[in-house]
Structure formats: C-alpha cells, structure tokens
Coordinates of C-alpha atoms and ligand atoms in Angstrom, one line a residue:
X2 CA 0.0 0.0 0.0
X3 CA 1.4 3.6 -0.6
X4 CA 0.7 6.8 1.8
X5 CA 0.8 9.9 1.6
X6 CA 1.2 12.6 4.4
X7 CA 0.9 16.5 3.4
X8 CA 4.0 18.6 5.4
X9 CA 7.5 19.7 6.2
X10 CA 7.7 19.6 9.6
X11 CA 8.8 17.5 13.1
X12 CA 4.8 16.2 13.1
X13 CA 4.8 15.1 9.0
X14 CA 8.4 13.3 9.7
X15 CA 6.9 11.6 12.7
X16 CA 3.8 10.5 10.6
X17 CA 5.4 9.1 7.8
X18 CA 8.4 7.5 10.1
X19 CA 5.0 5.8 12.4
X20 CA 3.6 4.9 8.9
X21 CA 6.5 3.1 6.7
X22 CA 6.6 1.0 10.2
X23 CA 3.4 -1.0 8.6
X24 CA 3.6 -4.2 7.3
X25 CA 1.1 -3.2 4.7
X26 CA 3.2 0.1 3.5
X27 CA 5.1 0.0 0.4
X28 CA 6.4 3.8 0.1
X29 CA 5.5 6.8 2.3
X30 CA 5.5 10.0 0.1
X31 CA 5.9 13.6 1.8
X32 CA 4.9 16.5 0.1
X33 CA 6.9 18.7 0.0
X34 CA 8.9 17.0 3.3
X35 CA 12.3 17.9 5.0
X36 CA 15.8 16.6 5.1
X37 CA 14.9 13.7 7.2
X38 CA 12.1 12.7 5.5
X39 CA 14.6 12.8 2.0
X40 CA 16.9 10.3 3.7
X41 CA 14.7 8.2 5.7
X42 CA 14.9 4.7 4.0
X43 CA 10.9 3.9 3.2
X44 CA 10.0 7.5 2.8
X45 CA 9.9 9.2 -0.2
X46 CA 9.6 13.3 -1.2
X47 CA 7.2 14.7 -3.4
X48 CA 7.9 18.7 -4.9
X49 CA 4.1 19.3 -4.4
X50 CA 1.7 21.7 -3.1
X51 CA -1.5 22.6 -5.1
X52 CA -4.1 20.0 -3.5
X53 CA -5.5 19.4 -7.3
X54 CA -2.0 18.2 -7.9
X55 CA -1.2 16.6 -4.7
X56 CA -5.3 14.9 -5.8
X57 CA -4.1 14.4 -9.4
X58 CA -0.6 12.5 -8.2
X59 CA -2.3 10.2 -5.5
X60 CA -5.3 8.7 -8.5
X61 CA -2.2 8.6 -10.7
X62 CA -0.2 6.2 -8.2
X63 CA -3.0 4.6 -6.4
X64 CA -2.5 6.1 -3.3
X65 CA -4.7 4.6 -0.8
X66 CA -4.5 7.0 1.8
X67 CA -3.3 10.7 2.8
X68 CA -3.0 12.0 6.1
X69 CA -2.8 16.2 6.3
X70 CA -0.5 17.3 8.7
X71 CA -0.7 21.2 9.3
X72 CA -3.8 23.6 9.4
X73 CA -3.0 25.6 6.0
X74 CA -4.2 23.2 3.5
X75 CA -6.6 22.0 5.7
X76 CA -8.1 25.5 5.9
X77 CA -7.3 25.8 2.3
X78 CA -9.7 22.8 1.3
X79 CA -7.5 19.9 0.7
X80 CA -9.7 17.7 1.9
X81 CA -12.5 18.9 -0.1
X82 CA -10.5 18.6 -3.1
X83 CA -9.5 15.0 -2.3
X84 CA -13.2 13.8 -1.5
X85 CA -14.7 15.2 -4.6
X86 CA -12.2 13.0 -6.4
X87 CA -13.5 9.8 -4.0
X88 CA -10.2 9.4 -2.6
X89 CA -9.4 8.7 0.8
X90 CA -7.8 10.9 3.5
X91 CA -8.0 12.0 6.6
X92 CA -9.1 15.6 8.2
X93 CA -11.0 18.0 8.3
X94 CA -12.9 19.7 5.5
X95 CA -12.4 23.6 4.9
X96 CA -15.7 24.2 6.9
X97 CA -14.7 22.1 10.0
X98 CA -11.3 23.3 10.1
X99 CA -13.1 26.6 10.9
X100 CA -12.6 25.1 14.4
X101 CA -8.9 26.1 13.9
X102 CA -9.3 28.7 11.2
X103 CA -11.3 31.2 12.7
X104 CA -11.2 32.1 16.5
X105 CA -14.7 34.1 16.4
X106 CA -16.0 31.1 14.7
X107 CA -14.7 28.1 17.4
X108 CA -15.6 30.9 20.5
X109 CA -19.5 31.2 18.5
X110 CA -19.7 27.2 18.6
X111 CA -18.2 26.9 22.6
X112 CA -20.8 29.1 23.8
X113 CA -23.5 27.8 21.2
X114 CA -23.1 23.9 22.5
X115 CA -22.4 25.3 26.0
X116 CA -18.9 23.7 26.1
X117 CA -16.5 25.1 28.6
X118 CA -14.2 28.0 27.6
X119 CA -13.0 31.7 28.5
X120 CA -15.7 34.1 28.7
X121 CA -15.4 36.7 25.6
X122 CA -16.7 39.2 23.0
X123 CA -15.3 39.3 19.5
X124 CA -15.0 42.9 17.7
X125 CA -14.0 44.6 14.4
X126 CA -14.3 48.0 15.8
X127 CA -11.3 49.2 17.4
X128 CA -13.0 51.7 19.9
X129 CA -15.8 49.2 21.2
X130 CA -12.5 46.8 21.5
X131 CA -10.9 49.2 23.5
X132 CA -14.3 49.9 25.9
X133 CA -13.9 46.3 27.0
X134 CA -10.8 46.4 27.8
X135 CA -11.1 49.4 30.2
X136 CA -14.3 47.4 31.5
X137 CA -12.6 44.0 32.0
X138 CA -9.3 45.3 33.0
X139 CA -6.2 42.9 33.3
X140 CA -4.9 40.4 32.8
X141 CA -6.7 39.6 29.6
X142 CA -6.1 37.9 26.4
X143 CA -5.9 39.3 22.6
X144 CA -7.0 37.0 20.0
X145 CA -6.6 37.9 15.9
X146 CA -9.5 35.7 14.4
X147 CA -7.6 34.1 11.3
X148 CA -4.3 31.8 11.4
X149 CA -1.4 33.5 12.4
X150 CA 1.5 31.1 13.1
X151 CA 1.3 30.9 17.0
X152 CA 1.8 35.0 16.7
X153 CA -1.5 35.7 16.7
X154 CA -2.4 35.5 20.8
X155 CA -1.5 38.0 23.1
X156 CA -1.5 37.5 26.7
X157 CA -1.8 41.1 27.9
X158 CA -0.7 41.4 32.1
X159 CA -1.6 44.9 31.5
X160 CA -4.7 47.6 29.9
X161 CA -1.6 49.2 28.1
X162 CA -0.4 46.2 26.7
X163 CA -4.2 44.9 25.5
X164 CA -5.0 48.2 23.7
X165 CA -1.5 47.7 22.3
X166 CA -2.1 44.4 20.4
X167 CA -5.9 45.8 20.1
X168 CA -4.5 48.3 17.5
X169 CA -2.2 45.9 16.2
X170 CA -4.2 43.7 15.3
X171 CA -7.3 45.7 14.0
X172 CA -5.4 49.0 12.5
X173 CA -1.9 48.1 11.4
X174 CA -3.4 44.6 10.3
X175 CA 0.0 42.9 10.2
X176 CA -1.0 39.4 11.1
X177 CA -2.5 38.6 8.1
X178 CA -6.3 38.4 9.7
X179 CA -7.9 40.1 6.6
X180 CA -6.9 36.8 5.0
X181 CA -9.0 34.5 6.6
X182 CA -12.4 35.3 4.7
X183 CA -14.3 33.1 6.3
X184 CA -17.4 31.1 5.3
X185 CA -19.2 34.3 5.3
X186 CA -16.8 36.0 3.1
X187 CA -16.0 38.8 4.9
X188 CA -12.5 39.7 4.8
X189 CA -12.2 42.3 8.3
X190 CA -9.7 41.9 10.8
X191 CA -11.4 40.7 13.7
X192 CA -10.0 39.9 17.3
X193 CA -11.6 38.1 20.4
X194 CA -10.8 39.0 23.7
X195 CA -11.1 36.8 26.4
X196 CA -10.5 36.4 30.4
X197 CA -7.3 35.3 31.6
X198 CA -7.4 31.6 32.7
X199 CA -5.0 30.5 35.1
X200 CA -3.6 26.9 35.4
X201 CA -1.8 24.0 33.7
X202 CA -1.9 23.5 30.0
X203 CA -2.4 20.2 28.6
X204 CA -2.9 19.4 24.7
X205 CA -5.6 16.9 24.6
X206 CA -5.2 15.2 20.7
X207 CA -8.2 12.6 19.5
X208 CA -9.0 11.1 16.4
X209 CA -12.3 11.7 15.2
X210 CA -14.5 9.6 12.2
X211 CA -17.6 11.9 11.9
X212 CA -19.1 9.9 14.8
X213 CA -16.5 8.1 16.7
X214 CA -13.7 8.8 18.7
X215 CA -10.8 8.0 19.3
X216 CA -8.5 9.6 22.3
X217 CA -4.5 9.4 22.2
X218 CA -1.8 9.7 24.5
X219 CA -2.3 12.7 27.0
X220 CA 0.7 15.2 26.1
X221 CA 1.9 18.2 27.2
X222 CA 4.4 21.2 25.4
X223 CA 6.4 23.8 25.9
X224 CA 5.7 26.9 24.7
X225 CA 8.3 29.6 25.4
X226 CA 11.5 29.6 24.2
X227 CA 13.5 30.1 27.4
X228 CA 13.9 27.1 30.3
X229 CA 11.4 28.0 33.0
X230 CA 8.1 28.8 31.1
X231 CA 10.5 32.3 30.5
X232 CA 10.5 34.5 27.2
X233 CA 8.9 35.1 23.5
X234 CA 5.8 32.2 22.5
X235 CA 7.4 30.0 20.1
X236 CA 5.7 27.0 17.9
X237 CA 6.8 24.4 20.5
X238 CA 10.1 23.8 22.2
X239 CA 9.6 20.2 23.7
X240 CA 7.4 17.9 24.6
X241 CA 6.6 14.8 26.8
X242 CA 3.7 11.8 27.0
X243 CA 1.8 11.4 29.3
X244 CA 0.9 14.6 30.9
X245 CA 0.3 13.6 34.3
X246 CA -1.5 16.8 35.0
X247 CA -4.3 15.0 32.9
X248 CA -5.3 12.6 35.4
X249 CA -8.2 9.6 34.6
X250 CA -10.6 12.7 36.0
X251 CA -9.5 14.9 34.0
X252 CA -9.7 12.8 31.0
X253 CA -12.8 11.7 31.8
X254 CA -14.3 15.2 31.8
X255 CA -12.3 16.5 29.2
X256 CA -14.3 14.0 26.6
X257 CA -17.5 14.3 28.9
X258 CA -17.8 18.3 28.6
X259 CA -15.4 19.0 25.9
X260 CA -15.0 16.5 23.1
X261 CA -17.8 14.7 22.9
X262 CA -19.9 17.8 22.9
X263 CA -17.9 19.3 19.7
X264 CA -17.9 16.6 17.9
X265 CA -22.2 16.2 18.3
X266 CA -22.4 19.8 18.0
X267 CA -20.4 19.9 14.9
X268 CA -22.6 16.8 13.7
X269 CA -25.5 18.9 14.5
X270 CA -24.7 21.7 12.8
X271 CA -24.3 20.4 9.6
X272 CA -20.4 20.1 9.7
X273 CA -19.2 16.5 10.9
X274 CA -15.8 16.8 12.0
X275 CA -13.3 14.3 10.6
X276 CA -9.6 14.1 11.1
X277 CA -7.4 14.6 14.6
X278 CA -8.6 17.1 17.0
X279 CA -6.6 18.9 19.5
X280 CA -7.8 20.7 22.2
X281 CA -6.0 23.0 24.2
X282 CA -6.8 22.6 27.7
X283 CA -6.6 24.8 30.9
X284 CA -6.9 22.6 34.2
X285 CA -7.4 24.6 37.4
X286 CA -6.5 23.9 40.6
X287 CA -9.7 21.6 41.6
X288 CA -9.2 19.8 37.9
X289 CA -11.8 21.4 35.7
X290 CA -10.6 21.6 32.2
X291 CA -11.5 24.8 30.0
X292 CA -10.8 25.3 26.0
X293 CA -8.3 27.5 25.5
X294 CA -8.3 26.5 21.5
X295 CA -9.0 24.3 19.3
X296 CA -6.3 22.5 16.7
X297 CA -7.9 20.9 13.6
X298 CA -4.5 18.8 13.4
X299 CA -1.9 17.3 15.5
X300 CA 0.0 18.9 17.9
X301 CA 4.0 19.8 16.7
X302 CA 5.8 19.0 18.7
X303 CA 3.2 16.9 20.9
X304 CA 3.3 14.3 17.8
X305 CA 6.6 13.4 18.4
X306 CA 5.9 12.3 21.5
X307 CA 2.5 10.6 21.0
X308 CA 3.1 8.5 17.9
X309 CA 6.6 6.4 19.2
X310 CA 4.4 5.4 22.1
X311 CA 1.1 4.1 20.0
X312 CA 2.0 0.3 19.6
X313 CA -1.2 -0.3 17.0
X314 CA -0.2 -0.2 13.3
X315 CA -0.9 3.8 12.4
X316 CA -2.1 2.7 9.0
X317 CA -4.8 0.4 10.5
X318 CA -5.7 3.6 12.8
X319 CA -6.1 6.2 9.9
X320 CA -7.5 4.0 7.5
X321 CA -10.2 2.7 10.1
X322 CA -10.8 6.8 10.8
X323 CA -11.3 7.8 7.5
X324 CA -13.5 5.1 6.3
X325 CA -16.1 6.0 9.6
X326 CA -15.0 2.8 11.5
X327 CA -12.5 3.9 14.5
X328 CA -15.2 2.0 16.7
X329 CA -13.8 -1.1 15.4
X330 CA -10.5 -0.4 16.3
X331 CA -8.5 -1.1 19.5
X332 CA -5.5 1.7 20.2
X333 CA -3.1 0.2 22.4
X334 CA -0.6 2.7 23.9
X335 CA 2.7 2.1 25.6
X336 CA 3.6 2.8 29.4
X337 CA 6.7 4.2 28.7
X338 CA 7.1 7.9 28.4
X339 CA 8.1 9.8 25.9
X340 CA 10.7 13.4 26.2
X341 CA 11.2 15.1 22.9
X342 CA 13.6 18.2 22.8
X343 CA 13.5 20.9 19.9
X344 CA 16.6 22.1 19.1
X345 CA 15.7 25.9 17.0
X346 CA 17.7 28.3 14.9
X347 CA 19.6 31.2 16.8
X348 CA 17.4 34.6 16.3
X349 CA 14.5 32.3 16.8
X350 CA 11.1 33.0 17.1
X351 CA 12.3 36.0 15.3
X352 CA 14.6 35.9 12.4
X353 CA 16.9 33.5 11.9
X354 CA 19.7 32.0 9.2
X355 CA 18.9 29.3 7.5
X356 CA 21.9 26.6 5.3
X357 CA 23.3 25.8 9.1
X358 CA 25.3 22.5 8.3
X359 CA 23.6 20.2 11.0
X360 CA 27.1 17.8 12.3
X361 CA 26.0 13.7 12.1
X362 CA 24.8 12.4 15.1
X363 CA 23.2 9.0 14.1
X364 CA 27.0 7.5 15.3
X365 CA 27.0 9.6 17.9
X366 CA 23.3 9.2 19.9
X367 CA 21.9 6.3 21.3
X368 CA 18.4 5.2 21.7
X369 CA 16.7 8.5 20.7
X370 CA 14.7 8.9 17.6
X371 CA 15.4 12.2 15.5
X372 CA 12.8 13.9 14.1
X373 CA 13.5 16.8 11.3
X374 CA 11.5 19.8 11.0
X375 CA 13.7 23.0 9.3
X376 CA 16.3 21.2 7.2
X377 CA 16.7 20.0 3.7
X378 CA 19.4 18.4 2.0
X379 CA 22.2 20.4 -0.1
X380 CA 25.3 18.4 -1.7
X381 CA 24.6 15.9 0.2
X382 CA 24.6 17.4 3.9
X383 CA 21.5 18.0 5.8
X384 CA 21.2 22.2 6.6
X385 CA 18.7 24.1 8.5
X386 CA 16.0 25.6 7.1
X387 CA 13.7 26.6 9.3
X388 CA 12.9 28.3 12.7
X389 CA 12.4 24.6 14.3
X390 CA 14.9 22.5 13.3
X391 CA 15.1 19.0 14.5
X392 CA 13.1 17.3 17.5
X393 CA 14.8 14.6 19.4
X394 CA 12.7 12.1 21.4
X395 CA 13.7 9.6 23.6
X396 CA 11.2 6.9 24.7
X397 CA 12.4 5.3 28.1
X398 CA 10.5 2.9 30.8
X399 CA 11.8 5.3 33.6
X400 CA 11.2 9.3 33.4
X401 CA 14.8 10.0 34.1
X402 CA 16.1 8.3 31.5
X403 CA 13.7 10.2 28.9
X404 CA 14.7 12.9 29.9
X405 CA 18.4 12.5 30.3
X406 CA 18.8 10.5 26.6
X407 CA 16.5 13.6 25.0
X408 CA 18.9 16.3 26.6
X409 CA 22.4 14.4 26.0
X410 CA 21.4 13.9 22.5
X411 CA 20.2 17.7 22.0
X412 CA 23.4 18.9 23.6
X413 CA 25.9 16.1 20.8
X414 CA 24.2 17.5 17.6
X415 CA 25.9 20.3 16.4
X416 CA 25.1 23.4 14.0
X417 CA 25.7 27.2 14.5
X418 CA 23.4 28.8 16.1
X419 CA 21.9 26.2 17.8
X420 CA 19.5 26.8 21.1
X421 CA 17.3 24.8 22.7
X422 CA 16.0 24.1 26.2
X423 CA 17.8 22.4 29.2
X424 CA 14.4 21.5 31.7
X425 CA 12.1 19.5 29.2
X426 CA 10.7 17.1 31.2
X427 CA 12.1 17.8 34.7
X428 CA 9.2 19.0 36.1
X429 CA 7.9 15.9 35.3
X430 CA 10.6 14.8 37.7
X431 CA 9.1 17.0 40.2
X432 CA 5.8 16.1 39.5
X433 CA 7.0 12.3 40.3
X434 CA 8.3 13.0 43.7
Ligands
AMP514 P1 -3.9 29.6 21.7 O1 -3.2 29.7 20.4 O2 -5.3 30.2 21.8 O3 -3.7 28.3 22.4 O4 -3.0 30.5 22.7 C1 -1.6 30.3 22.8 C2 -1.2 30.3 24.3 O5 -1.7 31.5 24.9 C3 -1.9 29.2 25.0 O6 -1.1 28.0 25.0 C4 -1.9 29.8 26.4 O7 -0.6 29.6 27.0 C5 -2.1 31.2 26.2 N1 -3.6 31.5 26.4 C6 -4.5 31.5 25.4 N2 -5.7 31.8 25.8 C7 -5.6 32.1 27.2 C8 -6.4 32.5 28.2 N3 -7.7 32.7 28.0 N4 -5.9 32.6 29.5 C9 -4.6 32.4 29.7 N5 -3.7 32.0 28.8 C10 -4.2 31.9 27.5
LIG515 N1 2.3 22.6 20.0 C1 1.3 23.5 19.8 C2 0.6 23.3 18.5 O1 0.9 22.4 17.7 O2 -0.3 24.1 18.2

C-alpha cells in the first residue's frame, strides 16, 4: 500500500516515520517534506503543493491513503479537493477546520453547544475593543481571528499592553487576519478578547471519524522559548507523554464536557468533524478543564511524543478513521514515556539564518529517535531551514532516563546557532516525587 502525508515539519516526519513501520506500507510519500524525510529509508519526497496536484498524483499512483498534517491546506480545502475526487484521507474539510481557522468562529460554537471555555466578546471595531478592555481590565487575552502562526495570541498582564495588540491587530493589520475570509466572506480583521485563565496547559489530541472517537496519549508542550516557562511564544520547544496533569478525571471530563460535545455539536450543525482534533486545555487547581483552543490537526511538537508510544499499526488507525469505522479499532498505547527536545535556529522566534550545516549524530546518539522539521538536504549534507529545526525524542520505561537520553542527544548534535531548552521534562521529575 502507498501513503501519503501533506507537510515539512517535526509532526509530517513523525507521521510518515510511524507509517512506513506498517507491514502493509510499500512507500510513504511527503509532500513537500524535509531533510529527514529525503533520507529516511521507506520514505519518499514529493515537490508538491496545489491540493488538485497533490489529488491528481495520488489517483495517478494509487495512493490509498493521505494524512494532512498542518492547518494551512486543511483551511485551504484539501480535503475537499480529495473527496470530490472519492479518494481517501484524513481531516477535516475547509468548513470544520473553521474550528482552527477562525477564533470568532470556534468561540461562536463553545458558547452555542455550551462547552467550557474563557468568557469573551469578539470585535471589528477598534474603539468598542478598547471599551472592553477598560471594562474588563487585566490580565486579559488578545485574539486575531484568522491563522497567524502561533503569533496571533497575546497574553496582555496589562490595559496598556491589551489596547496595544488591540490596535495591532485591527489598525496596522499585520497578522495577516484580513486573509481569513471566512465562510461568510468577509475579509475584516477581527479579534476576540477573552478572560485570563490560570492553570496548567495540557494538549488533549483525539482522532475523530464523523461519529467516533478515538483519544490518544495525553501530552503536554512547551511553549516559550527560554527554560522556565521564560520568554517570547514560540511553535513548540519540547514535549513529553503522558501529561500527568491529565489525570483519569480529568480525561474523563475532558471528553465528557469538551470532546464529545464538539464533535455532536459539529454533527448537528451540519459540519461533521473528521480528522485529529486537539484541544488545548486549561486545568485549574480543583481539575476542571476549559478550551483554551481548538487545533484541527496534530499537535508539533506533541506528535513526536504521542506517535513512538502508539504500539497499534498507524495505517490500521487512519484507514479505520477515514473510512467511519474507528469503533472497530482497539489503540493500544505504551507505558513508557516519551521526552522530545526541539533544538531551534539562533534569532529564533524572530529571524533566523537558514543553510546551518547540521554535524552527524546517528553514530553519535543512542536510543533517541530524530525527528526533522527546518532542514533540507544540499550536496549531500543535511542544513537548516527553518525556525524549528530537529526534535529529538527519547522513549524510556523510567522518566529520568527520557529525559536524560533527549537532553544528552540535543546537547551532541551540532550546528551554529543552535538553542534549545535544558528543563524538558524535569518537572515531570518533580511532578513524580
Ligand atoms: P492559543 O493559540 O489560543 O492556544 O493561545 C496560545 C497560548 O496563549 C496558550 O497556549 C496559552 O498559554 C495562552 N492563552 C491563550 N488563551 C488564554 C487564556 N484565555 N488565558 C490564559 N492564557 C491563554
Ligand atoms: N504545540 C502546539 C501546536 O501544535 O499548536
């Protein structure tokens, strides 16, 4: 059987590497892929974008499946495009992926199917933006409605720093929100602001066939760049699985209030959801979750940590989903837990260099599994090229160990500029004691 998964980054290497592991799988194309997915033995990368192309390649080669990894051609329709063609994938359609898409539209459908979330108001008018701010006061939270990258939330501890991204994000219109049309077709900046919700973050990643679902491995990242939960938002600088902070209650009321609600209420409305889902949880202190957003994809780098603990053949998983029969499948996860490191670009989250020659490392680390995300291949070396370059993920039956492999391994692999974070995992350690 031959695969495809749409991507570049950490979460399409991951994919493809869990996929070619099936002892159905011929070939595992990558469109467009990285550096590790050009060298990977099994895996295969394809100079493609255009989703009629991508559609065009996969009746052309028999392609039985495709998996989407990120939210652009999701949002863009891919799946849409594939469908009309009857061939199988899985994710969302354009309309469900709204639930990533658009922030006014996933707030609309919270509050619509009563499913726990911050309180807000959404605006396109600058001045009633700023009245609500000088009625809420701070801390409060900045949204721009469209995709933005992970640059697009703003965490405001102060009024002067909320009317600040307010008139960023409606007037100077940098972020790109005038982009995301919308369903409706309007194409006005909007923002939501929301109340500040305090307590720990958990990404909370199911798979989802229109009807059934499927839950994965609990996981939780790490946002900022700097070790202690210190400086800029960046796309992810490590990982682990599980997230203890999930605990069987937790879980059991994430689905109760949160998933199981969406996925009816999406069925309800007239827009099934199909694909992974991953919501972004906020668990207080007496272990209520909240929605603090929705993904219509994977988390990156949470899938590097989630798929080298699932034991059941992916292919058997994603074929199952997008056919409409995960109920007749049985996901069986293993114990051990899983650290995963992201080594980024110096300069990163802002700009970087890219062409950084990455030293070899498979002679030189031990039981870790490398994941590419920035690099390509040039003359026969693998270089950087992006902000997130590789993740490194060590599976291990004790925590320490995870952790310790994940971290010796980030600090042997070599390229200039290289920064990354020395405490993934350890307060997982602490949690433990
Ligand atoms: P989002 O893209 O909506 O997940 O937001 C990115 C990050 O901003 C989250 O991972 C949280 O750390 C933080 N955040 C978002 N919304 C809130 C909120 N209502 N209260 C506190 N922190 C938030
Ligand atoms: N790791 C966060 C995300 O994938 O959105």
């Amino acid at each position: 059987m031959k695969v495809l998964v749409i991507g570049s980054g950490g979460r399409e290497h991951a994919l493809a590497w869990k996929l070619s592991q099936g002892d159905r799988v011929q070939i595992v194309y990558v469109a467009p892929g990285n550096g590790g997915t050009a060298t990977e033995p099994g895996l295969k990368n394809l100079p493609l974008t255009d989703p009629v192309a991508l559609a065009d390649f996969c009746q052309a080669e028999k392609i039985a499946l495709t998996v989407v990894g990120p939210e652009a051609p999701l949002a863009a329709g891919v799946v849409d495009a594939f469908r009309k063609q009857g061939l199988r994938v899985f994710g969302p359609t354009k309309a469900a992926a709204q639930l990533e898409s658009s922030k006014a539209f996933s707030k609309a459908f919270m509050k619509r199917h009563n499913i726990p979330t911050a309180e807000y108001d959404t605006f396109t008018d600058p001045v009633l933006a700023h009245a609500y701010i000088d009625q809420k006061g701070a801390p409060i939270v900045v949204k721009a409605d469209g995709l933005a990258a992970g640059k697009g939330v703003v965490v405001a501890l102060t009024m002067s720093e909320a009317h600040e991204a307010v008139d960023f994000m409606l007037l100077d219109n940098t972020l790109g929100v005038s982009h995301n049309a919308g369903l409706d077709g309007q194409a006005v900046p909007r923002v939501v602001i929301e109340e500040f919700l305090q307590g720990e973050e958990a990404s909370f990643i199911v798979m989802v066939d229109g009807k059934n679902v499927l839950p994965l491995a609990t996981s939780q990242d790490h946002k900022r760049l700097l070790a202690g939960d210190l400086g800029p938002n960046t796309g992810g600088m490590g990982a682990y699985s599980p997230a203890p902070v999930v605990t069987p209650d937790v879980h059991a009321r994430a689905m109760r209030e949160i998933i199981l609600p969406t996925i009816r209420g999406m069925e309800k409305d007239g827009i099934p959801y199909t694909g992974f889902l991953y919501a972004g949880l906020m668990i207080d202190a007496s272990g209520h979750p909240k929605t603090l957003e929705f993904n219509c994809r994977m988390g990156d780098p949470e899938t590097e940590v989630v798929l080298p603990r699932i034991q059941t053949d992916l292919v058997e998983l994603l074929v199952a989903a997008a056919d409409g029969e995960l109920n007749k499948v049985n996901l069986q996860v293993s114990p051990q837990t899983a650290v995963t490191t992201v080594l980024v670009s110096g300069g990163y989250p802002d700009v970087y260099e890219k062409g950084k020659v990455i030293s070899a490392f498979s002679d030189q680390v031990e039981e870790v599994t490398v994941f590419h995300a920035g690099t390509a291949t040039l003359n026969g070396q693998v270089v950087t090229n992006g902000g997130r370059v590789l993740a490194i993920t060590a599976l291990a039956n004790s925590l320490e160990n995870a952790v310790r492999r994940s971290q010796e391994a980030a600090r042997t692999v070599q390229f200039s500029g290289k920064q990354y974070r020395k405490d993934i995992g350890l307060d997982l350690i602490r949690y433990a004691d």
